[in-house]
PDB file of C-alpha atoms in Angstrom:
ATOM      1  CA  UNK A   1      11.440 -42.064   6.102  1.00  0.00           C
ATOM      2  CA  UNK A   2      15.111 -42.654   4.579  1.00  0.00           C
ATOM      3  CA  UNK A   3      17.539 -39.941   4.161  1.00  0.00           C
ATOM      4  CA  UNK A   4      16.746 -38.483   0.416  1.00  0.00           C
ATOM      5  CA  UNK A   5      12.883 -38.705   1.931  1.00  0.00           C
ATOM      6  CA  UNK A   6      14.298 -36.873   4.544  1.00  0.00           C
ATOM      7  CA  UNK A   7      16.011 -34.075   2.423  1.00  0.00           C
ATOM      8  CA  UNK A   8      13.478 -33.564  -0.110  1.00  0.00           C
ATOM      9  CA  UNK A   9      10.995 -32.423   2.758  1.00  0.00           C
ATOM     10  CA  UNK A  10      13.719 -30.323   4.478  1.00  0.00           C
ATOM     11  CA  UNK A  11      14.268 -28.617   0.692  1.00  0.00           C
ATOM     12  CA  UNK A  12      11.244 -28.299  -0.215  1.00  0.00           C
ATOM     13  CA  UNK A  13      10.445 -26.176   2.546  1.00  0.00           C
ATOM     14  CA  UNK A  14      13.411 -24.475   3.262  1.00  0.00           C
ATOM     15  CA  UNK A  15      13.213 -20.687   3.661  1.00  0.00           C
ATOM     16  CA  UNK A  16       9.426 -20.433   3.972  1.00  0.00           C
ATOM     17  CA  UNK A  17       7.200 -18.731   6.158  1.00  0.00           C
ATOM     18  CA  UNK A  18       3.315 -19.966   7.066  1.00  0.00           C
ATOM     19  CA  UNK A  19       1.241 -17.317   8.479  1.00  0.00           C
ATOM     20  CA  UNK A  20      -2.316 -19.217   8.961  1.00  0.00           C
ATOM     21  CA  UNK A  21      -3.535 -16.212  10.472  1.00  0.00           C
ATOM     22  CA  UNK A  22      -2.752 -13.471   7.654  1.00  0.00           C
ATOM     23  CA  UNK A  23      -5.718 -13.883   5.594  1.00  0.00           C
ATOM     24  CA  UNK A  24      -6.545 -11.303   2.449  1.00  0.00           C
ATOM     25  CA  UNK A  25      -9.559  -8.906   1.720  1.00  0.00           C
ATOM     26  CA  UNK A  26     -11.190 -10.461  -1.471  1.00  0.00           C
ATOM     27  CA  UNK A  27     -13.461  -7.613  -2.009  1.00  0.00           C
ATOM     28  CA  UNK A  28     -11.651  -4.465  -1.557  1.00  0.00           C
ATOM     29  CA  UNK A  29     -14.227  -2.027  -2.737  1.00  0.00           C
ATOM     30  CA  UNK A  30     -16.906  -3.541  -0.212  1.00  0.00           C
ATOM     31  CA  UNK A  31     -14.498  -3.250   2.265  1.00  0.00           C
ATOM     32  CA  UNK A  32     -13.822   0.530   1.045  1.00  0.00           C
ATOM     33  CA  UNK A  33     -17.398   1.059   1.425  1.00  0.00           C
ATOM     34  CA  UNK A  34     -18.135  -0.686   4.779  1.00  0.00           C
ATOM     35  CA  UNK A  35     -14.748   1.629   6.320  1.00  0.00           C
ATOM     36  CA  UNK A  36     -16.598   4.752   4.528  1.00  0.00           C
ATOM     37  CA  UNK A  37     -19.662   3.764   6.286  1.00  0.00           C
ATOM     38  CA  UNK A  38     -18.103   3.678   9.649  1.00  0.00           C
ATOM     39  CA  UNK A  39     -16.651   7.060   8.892  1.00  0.00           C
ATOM     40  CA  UNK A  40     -19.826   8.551   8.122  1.00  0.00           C
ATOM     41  CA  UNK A  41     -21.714   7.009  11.312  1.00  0.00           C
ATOM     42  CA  UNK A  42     -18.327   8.765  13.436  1.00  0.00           C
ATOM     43  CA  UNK A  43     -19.262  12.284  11.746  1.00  0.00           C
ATOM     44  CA  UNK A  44     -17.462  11.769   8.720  1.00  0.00           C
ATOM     45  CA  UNK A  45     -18.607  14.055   5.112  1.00  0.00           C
ATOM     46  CA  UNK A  46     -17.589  12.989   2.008  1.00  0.00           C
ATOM     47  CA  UNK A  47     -16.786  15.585  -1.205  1.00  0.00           C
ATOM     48  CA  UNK A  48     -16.800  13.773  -4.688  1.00  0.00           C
ATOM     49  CA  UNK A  49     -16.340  14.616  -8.527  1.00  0.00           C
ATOM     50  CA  UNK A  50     -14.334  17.506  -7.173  1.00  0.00           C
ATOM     51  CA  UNK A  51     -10.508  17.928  -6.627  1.00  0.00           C
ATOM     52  CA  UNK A  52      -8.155  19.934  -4.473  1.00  0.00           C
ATOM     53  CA  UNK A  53      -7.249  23.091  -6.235  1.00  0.00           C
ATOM     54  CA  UNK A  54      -5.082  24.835  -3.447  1.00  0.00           C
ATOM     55  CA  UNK A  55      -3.895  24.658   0.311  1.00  0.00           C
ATOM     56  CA  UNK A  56      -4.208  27.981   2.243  1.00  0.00           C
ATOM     57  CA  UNK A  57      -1.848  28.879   4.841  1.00  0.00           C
ATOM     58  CA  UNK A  58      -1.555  31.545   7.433  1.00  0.00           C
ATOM     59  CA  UNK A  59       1.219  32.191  10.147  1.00  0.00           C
ATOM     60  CA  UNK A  60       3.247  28.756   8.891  1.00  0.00           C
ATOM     61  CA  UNK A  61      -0.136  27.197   9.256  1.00  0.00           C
ATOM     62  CA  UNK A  62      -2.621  25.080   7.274  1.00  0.00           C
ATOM     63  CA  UNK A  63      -5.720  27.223   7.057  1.00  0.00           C
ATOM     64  CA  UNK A  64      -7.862  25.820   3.882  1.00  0.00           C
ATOM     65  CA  UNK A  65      -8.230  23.557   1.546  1.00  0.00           C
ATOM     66  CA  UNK A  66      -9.934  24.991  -2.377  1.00  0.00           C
ATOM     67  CA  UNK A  67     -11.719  22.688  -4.151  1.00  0.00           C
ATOM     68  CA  UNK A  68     -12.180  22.674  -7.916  1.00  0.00           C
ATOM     69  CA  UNK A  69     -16.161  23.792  -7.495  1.00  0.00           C
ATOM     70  CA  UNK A  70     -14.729  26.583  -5.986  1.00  0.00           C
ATOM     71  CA  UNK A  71     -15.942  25.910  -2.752  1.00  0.00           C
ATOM     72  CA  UNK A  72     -13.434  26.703   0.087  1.00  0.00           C
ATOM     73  CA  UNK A  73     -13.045  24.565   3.585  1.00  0.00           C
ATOM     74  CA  UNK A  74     -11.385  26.220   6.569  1.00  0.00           C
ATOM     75  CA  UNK A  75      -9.901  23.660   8.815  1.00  0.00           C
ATOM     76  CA  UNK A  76      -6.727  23.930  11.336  1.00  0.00           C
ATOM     77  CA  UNK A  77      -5.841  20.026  10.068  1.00  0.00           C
ATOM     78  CA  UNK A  78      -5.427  18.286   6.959  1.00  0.00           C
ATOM     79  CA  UNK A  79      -4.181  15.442   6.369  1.00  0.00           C
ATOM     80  CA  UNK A  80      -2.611  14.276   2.826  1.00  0.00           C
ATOM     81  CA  UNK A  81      -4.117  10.392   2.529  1.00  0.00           C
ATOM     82  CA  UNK A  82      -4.625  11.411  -2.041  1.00  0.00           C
ATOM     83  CA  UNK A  83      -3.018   7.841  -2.773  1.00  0.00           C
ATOM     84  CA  UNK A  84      -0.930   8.652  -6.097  1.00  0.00           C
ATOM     85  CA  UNK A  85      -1.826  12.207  -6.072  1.00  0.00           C
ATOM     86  CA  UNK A  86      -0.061  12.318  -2.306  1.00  0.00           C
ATOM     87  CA  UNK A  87       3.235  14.536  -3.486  1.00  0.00           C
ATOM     88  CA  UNK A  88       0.937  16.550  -5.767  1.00  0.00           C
ATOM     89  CA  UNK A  89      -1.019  17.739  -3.143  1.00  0.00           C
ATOM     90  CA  UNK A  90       2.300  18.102  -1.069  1.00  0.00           C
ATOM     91  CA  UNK A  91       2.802  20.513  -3.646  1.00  0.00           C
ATOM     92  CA  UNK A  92       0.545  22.297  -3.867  1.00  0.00           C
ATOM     93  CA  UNK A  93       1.044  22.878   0.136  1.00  0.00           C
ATOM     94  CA  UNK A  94       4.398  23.496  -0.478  1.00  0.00           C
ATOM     95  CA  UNK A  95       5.966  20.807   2.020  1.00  0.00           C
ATOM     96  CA  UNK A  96       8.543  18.134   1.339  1.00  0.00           C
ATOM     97  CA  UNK A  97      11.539  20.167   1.179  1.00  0.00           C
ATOM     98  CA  UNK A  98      12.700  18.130   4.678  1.00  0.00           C
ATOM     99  CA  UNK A  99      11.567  14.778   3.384  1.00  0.00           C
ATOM    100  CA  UNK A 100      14.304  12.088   3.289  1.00  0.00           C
ATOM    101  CA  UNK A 101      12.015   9.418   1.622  1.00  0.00           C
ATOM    102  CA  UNK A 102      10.145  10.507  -1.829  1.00  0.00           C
ATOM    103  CA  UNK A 103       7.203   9.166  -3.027  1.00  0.00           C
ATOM    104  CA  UNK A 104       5.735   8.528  -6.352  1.00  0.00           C
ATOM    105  CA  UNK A 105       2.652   7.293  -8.355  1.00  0.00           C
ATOM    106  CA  UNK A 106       3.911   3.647 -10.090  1.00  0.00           C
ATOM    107  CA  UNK A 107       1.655   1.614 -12.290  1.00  0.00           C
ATOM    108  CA  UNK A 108       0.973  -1.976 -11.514  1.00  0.00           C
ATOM    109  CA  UNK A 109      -0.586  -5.160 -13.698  1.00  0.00           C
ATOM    110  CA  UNK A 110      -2.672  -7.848 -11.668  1.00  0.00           C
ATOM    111  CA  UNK A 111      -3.383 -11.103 -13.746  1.00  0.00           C
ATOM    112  CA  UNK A 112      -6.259 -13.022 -13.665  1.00  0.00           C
ATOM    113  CA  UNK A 113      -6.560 -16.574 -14.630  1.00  0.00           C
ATOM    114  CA  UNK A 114      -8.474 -19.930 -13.582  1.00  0.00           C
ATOM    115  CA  UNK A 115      -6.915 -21.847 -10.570  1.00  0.00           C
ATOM    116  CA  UNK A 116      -5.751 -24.863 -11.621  1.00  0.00           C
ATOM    117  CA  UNK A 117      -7.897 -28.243  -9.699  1.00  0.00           C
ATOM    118  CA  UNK A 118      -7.050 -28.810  -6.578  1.00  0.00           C
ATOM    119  CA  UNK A 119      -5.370 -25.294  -5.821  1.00  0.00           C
ATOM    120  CA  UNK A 120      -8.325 -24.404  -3.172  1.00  0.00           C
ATOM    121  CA  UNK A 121      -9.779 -27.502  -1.332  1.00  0.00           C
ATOM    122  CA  UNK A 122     -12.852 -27.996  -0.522  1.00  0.00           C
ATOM    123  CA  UNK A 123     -13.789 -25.430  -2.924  1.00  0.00           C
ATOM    124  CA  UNK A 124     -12.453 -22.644  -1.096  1.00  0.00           C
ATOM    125  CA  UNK A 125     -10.216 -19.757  -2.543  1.00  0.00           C
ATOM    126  CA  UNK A 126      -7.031 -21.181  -1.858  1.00  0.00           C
ATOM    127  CA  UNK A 127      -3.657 -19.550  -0.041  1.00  0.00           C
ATOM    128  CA  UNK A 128      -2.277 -16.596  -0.706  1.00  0.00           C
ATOM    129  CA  UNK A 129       1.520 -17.314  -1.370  1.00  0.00           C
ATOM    130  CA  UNK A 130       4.387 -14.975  -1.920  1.00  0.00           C
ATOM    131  CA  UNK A 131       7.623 -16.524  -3.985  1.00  0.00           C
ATOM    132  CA  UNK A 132      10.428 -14.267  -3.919  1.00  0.00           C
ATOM    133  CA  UNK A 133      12.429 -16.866  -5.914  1.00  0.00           C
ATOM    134  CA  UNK A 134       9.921 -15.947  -9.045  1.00  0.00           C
ATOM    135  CA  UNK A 135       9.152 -12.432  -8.323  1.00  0.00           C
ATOM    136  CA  UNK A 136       5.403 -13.318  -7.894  1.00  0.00           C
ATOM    137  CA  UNK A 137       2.611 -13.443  -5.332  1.00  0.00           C
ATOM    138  CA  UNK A 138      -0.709 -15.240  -5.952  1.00  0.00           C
ATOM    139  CA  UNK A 139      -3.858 -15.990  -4.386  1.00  0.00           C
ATOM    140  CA  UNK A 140      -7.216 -17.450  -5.177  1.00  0.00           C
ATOM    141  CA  UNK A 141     -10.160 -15.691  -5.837  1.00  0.00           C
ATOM    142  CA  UNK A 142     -13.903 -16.989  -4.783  1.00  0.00           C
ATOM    143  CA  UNK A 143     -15.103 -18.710  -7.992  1.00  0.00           C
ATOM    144  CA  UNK A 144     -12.228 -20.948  -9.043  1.00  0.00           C
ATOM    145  CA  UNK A 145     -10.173 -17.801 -10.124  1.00  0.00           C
ATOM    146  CA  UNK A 146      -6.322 -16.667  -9.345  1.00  0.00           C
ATOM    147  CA  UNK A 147      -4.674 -13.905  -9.145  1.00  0.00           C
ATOM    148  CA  UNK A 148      -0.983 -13.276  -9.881  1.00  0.00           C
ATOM    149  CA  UNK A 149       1.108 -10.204  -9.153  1.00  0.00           C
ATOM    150  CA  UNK A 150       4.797  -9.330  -9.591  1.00  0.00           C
ATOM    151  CA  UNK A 151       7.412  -8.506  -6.393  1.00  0.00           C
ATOM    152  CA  UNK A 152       9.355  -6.194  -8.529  1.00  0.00           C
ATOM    153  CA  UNK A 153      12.169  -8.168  -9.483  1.00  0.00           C
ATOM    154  CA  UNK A 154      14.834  -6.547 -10.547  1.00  0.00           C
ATOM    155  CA  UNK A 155      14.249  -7.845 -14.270  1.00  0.00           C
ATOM    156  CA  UNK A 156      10.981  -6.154 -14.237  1.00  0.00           C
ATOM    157  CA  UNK A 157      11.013  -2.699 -15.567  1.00  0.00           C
ATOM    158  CA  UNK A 158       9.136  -0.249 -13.144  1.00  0.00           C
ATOM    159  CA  UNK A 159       6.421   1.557 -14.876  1.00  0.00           C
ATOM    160  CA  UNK A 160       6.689   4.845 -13.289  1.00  0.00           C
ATOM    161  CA  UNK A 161       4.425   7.493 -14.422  1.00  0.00           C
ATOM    162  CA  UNK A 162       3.981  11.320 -14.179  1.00  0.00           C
ATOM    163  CA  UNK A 163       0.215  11.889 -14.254  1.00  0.00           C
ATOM    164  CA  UNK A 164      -2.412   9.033 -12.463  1.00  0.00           C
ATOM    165  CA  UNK A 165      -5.219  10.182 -14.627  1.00  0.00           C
ATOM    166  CA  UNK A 166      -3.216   9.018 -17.657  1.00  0.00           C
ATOM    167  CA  UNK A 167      -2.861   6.125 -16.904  1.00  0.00           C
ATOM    168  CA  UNK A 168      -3.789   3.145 -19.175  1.00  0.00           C
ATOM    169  CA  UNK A 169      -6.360   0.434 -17.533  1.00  0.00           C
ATOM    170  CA  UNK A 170      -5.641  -2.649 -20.052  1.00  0.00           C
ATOM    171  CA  UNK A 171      -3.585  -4.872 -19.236  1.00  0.00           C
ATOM    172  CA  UNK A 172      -0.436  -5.568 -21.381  1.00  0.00           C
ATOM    173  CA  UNK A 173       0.473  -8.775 -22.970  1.00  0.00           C
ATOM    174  CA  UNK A 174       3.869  -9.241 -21.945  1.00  0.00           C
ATOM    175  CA  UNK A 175       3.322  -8.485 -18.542  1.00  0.00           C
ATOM    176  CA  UNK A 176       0.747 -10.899 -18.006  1.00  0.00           C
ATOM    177  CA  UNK A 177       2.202 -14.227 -20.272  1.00  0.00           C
ATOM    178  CA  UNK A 178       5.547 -13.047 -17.589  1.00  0.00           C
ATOM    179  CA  UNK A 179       3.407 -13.211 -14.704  1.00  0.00           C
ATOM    180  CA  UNK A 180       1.570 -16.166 -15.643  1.00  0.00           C
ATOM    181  CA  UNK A 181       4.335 -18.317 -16.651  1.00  0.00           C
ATOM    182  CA  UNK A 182       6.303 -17.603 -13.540  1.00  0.00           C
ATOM    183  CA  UNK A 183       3.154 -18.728 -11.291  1.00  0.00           C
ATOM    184  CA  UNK A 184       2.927 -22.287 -13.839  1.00  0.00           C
ATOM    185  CA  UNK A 185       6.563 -22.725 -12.453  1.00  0.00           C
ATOM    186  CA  UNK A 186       4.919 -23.645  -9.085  1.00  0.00           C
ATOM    187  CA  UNK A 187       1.660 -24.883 -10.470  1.00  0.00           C
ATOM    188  CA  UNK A 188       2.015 -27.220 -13.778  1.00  0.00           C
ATOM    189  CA  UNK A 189      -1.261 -27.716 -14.085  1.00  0.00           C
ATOM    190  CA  UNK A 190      -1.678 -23.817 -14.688  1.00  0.00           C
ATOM    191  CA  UNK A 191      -2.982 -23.048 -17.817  1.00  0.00           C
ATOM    192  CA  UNK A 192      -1.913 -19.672 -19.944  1.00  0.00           C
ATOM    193  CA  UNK A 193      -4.763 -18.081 -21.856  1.00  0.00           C
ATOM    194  CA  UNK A 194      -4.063 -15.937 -24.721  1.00  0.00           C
ATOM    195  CA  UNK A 195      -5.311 -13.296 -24.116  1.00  0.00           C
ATOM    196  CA  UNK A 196      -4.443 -10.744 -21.163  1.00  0.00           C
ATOM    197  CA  UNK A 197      -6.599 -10.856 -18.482  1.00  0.00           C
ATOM    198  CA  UNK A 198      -6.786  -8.998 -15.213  1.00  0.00           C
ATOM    199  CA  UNK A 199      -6.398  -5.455 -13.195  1.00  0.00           C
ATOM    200  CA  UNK A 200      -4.924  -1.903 -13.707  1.00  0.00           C
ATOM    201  CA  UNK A 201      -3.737   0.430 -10.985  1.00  0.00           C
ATOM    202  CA  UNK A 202      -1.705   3.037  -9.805  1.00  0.00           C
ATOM    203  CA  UNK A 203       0.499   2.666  -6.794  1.00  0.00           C
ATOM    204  CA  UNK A 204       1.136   5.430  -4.422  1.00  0.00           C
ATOM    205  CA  UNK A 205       5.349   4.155  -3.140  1.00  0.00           C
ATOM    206  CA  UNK A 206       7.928   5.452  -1.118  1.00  0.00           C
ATOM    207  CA  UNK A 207      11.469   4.885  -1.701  1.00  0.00           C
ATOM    208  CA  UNK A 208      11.747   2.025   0.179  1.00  0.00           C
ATOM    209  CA  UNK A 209       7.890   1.123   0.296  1.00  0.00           C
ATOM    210  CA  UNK A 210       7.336   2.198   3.320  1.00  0.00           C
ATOM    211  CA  UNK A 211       4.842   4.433   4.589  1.00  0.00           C
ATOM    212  CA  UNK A 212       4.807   7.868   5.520  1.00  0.00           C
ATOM    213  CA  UNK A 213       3.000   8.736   9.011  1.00  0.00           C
ATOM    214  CA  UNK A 214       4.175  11.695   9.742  1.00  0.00           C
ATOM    215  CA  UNK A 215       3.799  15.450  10.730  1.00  0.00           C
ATOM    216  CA  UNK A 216       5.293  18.250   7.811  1.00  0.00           C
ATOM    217  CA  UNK A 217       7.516  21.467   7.919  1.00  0.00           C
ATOM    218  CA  UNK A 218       3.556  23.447   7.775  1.00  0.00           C
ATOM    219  CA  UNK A 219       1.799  23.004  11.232  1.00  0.00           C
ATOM    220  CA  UNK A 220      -1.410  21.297  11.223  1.00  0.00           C
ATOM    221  CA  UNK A 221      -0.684  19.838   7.890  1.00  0.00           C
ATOM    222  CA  UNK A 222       0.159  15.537   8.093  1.00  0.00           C
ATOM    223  CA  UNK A 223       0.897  13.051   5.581  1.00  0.00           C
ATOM    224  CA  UNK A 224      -0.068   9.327   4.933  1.00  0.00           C
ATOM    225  CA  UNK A 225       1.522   8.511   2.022  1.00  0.00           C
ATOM    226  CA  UNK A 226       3.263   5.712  -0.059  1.00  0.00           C
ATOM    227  CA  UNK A 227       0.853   3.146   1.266  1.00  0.00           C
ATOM    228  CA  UNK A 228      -0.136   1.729  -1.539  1.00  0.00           C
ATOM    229  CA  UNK A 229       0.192  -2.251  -2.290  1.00  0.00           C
ATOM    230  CA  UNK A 230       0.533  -3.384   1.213  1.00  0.00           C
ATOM    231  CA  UNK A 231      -1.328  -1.091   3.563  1.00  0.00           C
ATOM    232  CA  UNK A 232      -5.315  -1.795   2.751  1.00  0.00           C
ATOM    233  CA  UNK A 233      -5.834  -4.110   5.801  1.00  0.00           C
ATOM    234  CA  UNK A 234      -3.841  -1.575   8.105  1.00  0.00           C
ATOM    235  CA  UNK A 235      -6.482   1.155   7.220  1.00  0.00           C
ATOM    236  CA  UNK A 236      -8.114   1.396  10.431  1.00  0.00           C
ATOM    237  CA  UNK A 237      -5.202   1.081  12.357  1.00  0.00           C
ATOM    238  CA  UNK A 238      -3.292   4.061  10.355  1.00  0.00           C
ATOM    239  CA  UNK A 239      -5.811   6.212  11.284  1.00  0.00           C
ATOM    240  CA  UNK A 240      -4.963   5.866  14.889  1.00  0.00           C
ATOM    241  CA  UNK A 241      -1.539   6.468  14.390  1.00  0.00           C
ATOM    242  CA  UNK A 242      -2.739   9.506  12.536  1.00  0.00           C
ATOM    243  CA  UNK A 243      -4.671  10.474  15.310  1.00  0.00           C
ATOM    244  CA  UNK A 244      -1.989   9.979  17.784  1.00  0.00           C
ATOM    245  CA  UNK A 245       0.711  11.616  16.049  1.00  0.00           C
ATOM    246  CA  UNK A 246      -1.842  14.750  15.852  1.00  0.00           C
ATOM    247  CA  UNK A 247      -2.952  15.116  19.268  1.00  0.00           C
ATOM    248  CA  UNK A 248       0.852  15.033  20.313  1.00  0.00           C
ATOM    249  CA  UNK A 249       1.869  17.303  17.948  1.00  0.00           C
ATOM    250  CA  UNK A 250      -1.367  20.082  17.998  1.00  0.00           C
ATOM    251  CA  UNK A 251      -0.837  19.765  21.885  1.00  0.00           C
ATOM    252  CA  UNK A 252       3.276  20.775  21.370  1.00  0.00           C
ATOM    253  CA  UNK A 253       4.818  17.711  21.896  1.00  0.00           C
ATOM    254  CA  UNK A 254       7.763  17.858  18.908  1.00  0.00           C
ATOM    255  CA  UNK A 255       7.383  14.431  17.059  1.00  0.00           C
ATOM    256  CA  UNK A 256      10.432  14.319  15.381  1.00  0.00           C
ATOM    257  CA  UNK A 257      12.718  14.880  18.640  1.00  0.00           C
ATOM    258  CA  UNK A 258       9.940  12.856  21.098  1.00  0.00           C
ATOM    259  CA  UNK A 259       8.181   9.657  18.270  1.00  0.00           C
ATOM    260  CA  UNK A 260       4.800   8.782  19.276  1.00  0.00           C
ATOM    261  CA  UNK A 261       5.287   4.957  20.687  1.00  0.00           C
ATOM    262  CA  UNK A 262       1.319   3.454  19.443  1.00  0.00           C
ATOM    263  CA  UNK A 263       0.503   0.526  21.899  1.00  0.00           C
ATOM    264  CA  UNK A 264      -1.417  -1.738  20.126  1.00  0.00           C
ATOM    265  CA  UNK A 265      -5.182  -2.497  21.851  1.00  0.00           C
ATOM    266  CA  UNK A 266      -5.289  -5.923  21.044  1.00  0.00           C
ATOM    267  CA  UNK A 267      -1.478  -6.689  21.308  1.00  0.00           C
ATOM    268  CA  UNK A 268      -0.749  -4.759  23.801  1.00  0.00           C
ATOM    269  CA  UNK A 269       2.853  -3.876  22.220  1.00  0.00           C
ATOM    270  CA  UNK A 270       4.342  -0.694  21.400  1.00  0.00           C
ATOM    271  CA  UNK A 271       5.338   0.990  18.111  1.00  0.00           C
ATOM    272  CA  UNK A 272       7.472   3.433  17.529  1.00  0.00           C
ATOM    273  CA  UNK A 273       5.911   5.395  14.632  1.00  0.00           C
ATOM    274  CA  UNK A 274       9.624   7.359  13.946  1.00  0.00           C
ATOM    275  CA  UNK A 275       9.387   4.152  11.530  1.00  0.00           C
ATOM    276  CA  UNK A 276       7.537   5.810   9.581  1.00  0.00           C
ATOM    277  CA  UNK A 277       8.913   9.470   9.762  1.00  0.00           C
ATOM    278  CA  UNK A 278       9.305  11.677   6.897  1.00  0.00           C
ATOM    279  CA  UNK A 279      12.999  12.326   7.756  1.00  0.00           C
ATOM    280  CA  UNK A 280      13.961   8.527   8.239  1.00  0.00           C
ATOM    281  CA  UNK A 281      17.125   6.583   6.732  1.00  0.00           C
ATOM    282  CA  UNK A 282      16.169   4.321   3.923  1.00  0.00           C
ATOM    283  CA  UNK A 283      14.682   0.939   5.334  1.00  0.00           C
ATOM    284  CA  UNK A 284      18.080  -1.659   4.975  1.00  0.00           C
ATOM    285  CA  UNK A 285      15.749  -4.511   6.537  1.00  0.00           C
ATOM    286  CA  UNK A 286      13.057  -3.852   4.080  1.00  0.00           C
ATOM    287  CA  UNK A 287      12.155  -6.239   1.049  1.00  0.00           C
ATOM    288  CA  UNK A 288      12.042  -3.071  -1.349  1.00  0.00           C
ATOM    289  CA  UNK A 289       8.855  -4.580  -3.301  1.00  0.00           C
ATOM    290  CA  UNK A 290       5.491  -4.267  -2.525  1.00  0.00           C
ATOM    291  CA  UNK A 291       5.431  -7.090   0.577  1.00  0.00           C
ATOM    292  CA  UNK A 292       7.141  -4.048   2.491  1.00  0.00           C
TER     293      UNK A 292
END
C-alpha cells in the first residue's frame, strides 16, 4: 500500500463508528404485539377505541383515570407512556409546572425506495447507517427495499404540530426527492422514483430528545415521555426503570434529592436515571436529532 492508498483508507473512514452488534427491529408492529402479549400473560388489560377524558386527584394524589365511555378506573399509579398525546394528558393532570425539559408531538417523513444491487449481500437487508454529514439515516428493509430518514439538520424545517389526530399520513414530495437525493450521495447507483413513497408519523420529543423517566409534582402520578424515534428497542428495559423509580418513590425515598442508580442484569453496570429527570439541564453532549 503507498501513501495516497494509505490516506484514502484513513479518509474514508475517518470519524465513523461500527456497532456490529446494534441491529434494528424490521417489524415494529409485530414486535408491538409480541411486548403486548407478554404484558397480558404478566396480568396486563388493555382499553381500546376509548381515550382519557380526565385525571382524578385527592389529597395531592392521583386517584382515577375517566375514560371517554365514561367508565372510571381508580388506581393509586398512573403512569403517562400517551406517545404524542404525553403533555396533553400532563394536562389534563395538571403537572409540568416543575418541568425543565418540554415535550411536544413533531411530525416525521420516512422514505421508501429500492436498495440499489449490492447494498445487502447475500440477499440480506443490508446495514443500518447513520450520516450526520447528510442529515440522513438509512437501512434496508427485507425484500430489496430501503429506508431513508432525516437527522434534523438544521436546513430541515421541523414540522411541529398542535393536534396528533390531524395529522396528514402522505408523504410530501419535497421531503422525500430531499431525503432521497441525500442517501444517492453515498449510493450512486440509487435510483429516485417520482413519486413519493414511504411512512407518516408523529413523534413524541423532548427538548433535547431525551427521555423523560421520571416521578411528577402529583404523587403516584409518573411520566415516560419524549421517547419517540429512538427508544422502541429500550421498551422493555424502560419499564424497569419505571418500576424502579416507583417502588422508591411509593416507598418515600425522594427521587429527585436520592436518583434511582438501575444496574443493568445483563451488564451488570449502573445508571443513574437523574438522566432522565424532569428537572434536568438541557443535554450539551446530546446529538439534538433523533439518534439521541
Amino acid at each position: 500500500m503507498d501513501d495516497d492508498e494509505f490516506w484514502a483508507e484513513t479518509e474514508t473512514t475517518l470519524g465513523a463508528v461500527y456497532t456490529p452488534d446494534a441491529g434494528f427491529v424490521n417489524d415494529p408492529q409485530l414486535a408491538a404485539q409480541n411486548l403486548a402479549a407478554a404484558a397480558r400473560a404478566h396480568g396486563a388489560e388493555f382499553r381500546f377505541h376509548t381515550s382519557v377524558r380526565g385525571i382524578e386527584r385527592a389529597h395531592g394524589r392521583v386517584t382515577a383515570v375517566t375514560l371517554a365511555d365514561g367508565s372510571r378506573i381508580p388506581c393509586g399509579v398512573v403512569v403517562n407512556a400517551a406517545g404524542p398525546w404525553s403533555t396533553r394528558i400532563n394536562e389534563l393532570a395538571s403537572v409540568g409546572s416543575d418541568f425543565t425539559v418540554g415535550c411536544r408531538p413533531l411530525r416525521q417523513e420516512v422514505a421508501h425506495v429500492a436498495a440499489p444491487a449490492g447494498f445487502g449481500a447475500d440477499n440480506r437487508a443490508g446495514i443500518c447507517v447513520a450520516d450526520m454529514d447528510l442529515g440522513i439515516y438509512l437501512r434496508g428493509e427485507a425484500g430489496g427495499g430501503l429506508l431513508v430518514g432525516g437527522t434534523e439538520p438544521e436546513c430541515d424545517p421541523l414540522q411541529w404540530v398542535d393536534d396528533p389526530d390531524a395529522v396528514t399520513a402522505h408523504p410530501t414530495t419535497a421531503v422525500f426527492e430531499a431525503q432521497v437525493t441525500r442517501a444517492a450521495r453515498r449510493l450512486p447507483a440509487l435510483e429516485i422514483p417520482n413519486r413519493a413513497r414511504g411512512v407518516v408519523g408523529v413523534y413524541d420529543v423532548a427538548d433535547d430528545w431525551t427521555p423523560i423517566y421520571d416521578r411528577t409534582e402529583l404523587d403516584g402520578f409518573y411520566v415516560a415521555m419524549g421517547t419517540s424515534g429512538n427508544q422502541f428497542k429500550n421498551a422493555p428495559v424502560v419499564g424497569k426503570f419505571l418500576a424502579a423509580i416507583i417502588e422508591q418513590t411509593e416507598n418515600g425515598v425522594d427521587h429527585d434529592e436520592r436518583p434511582v442508580r438501575f444496574v443493568g442484569e445483563h451488564t451488570g453496570l449502573a445508571i443513574d436515571l437523574s438522566a432522565f429527570s424532569r428537572k434536568r439541564p438541557r443535554g450539551a453532549e446530546n446529538s439534538g436529532t433523533v439518534l439521541g
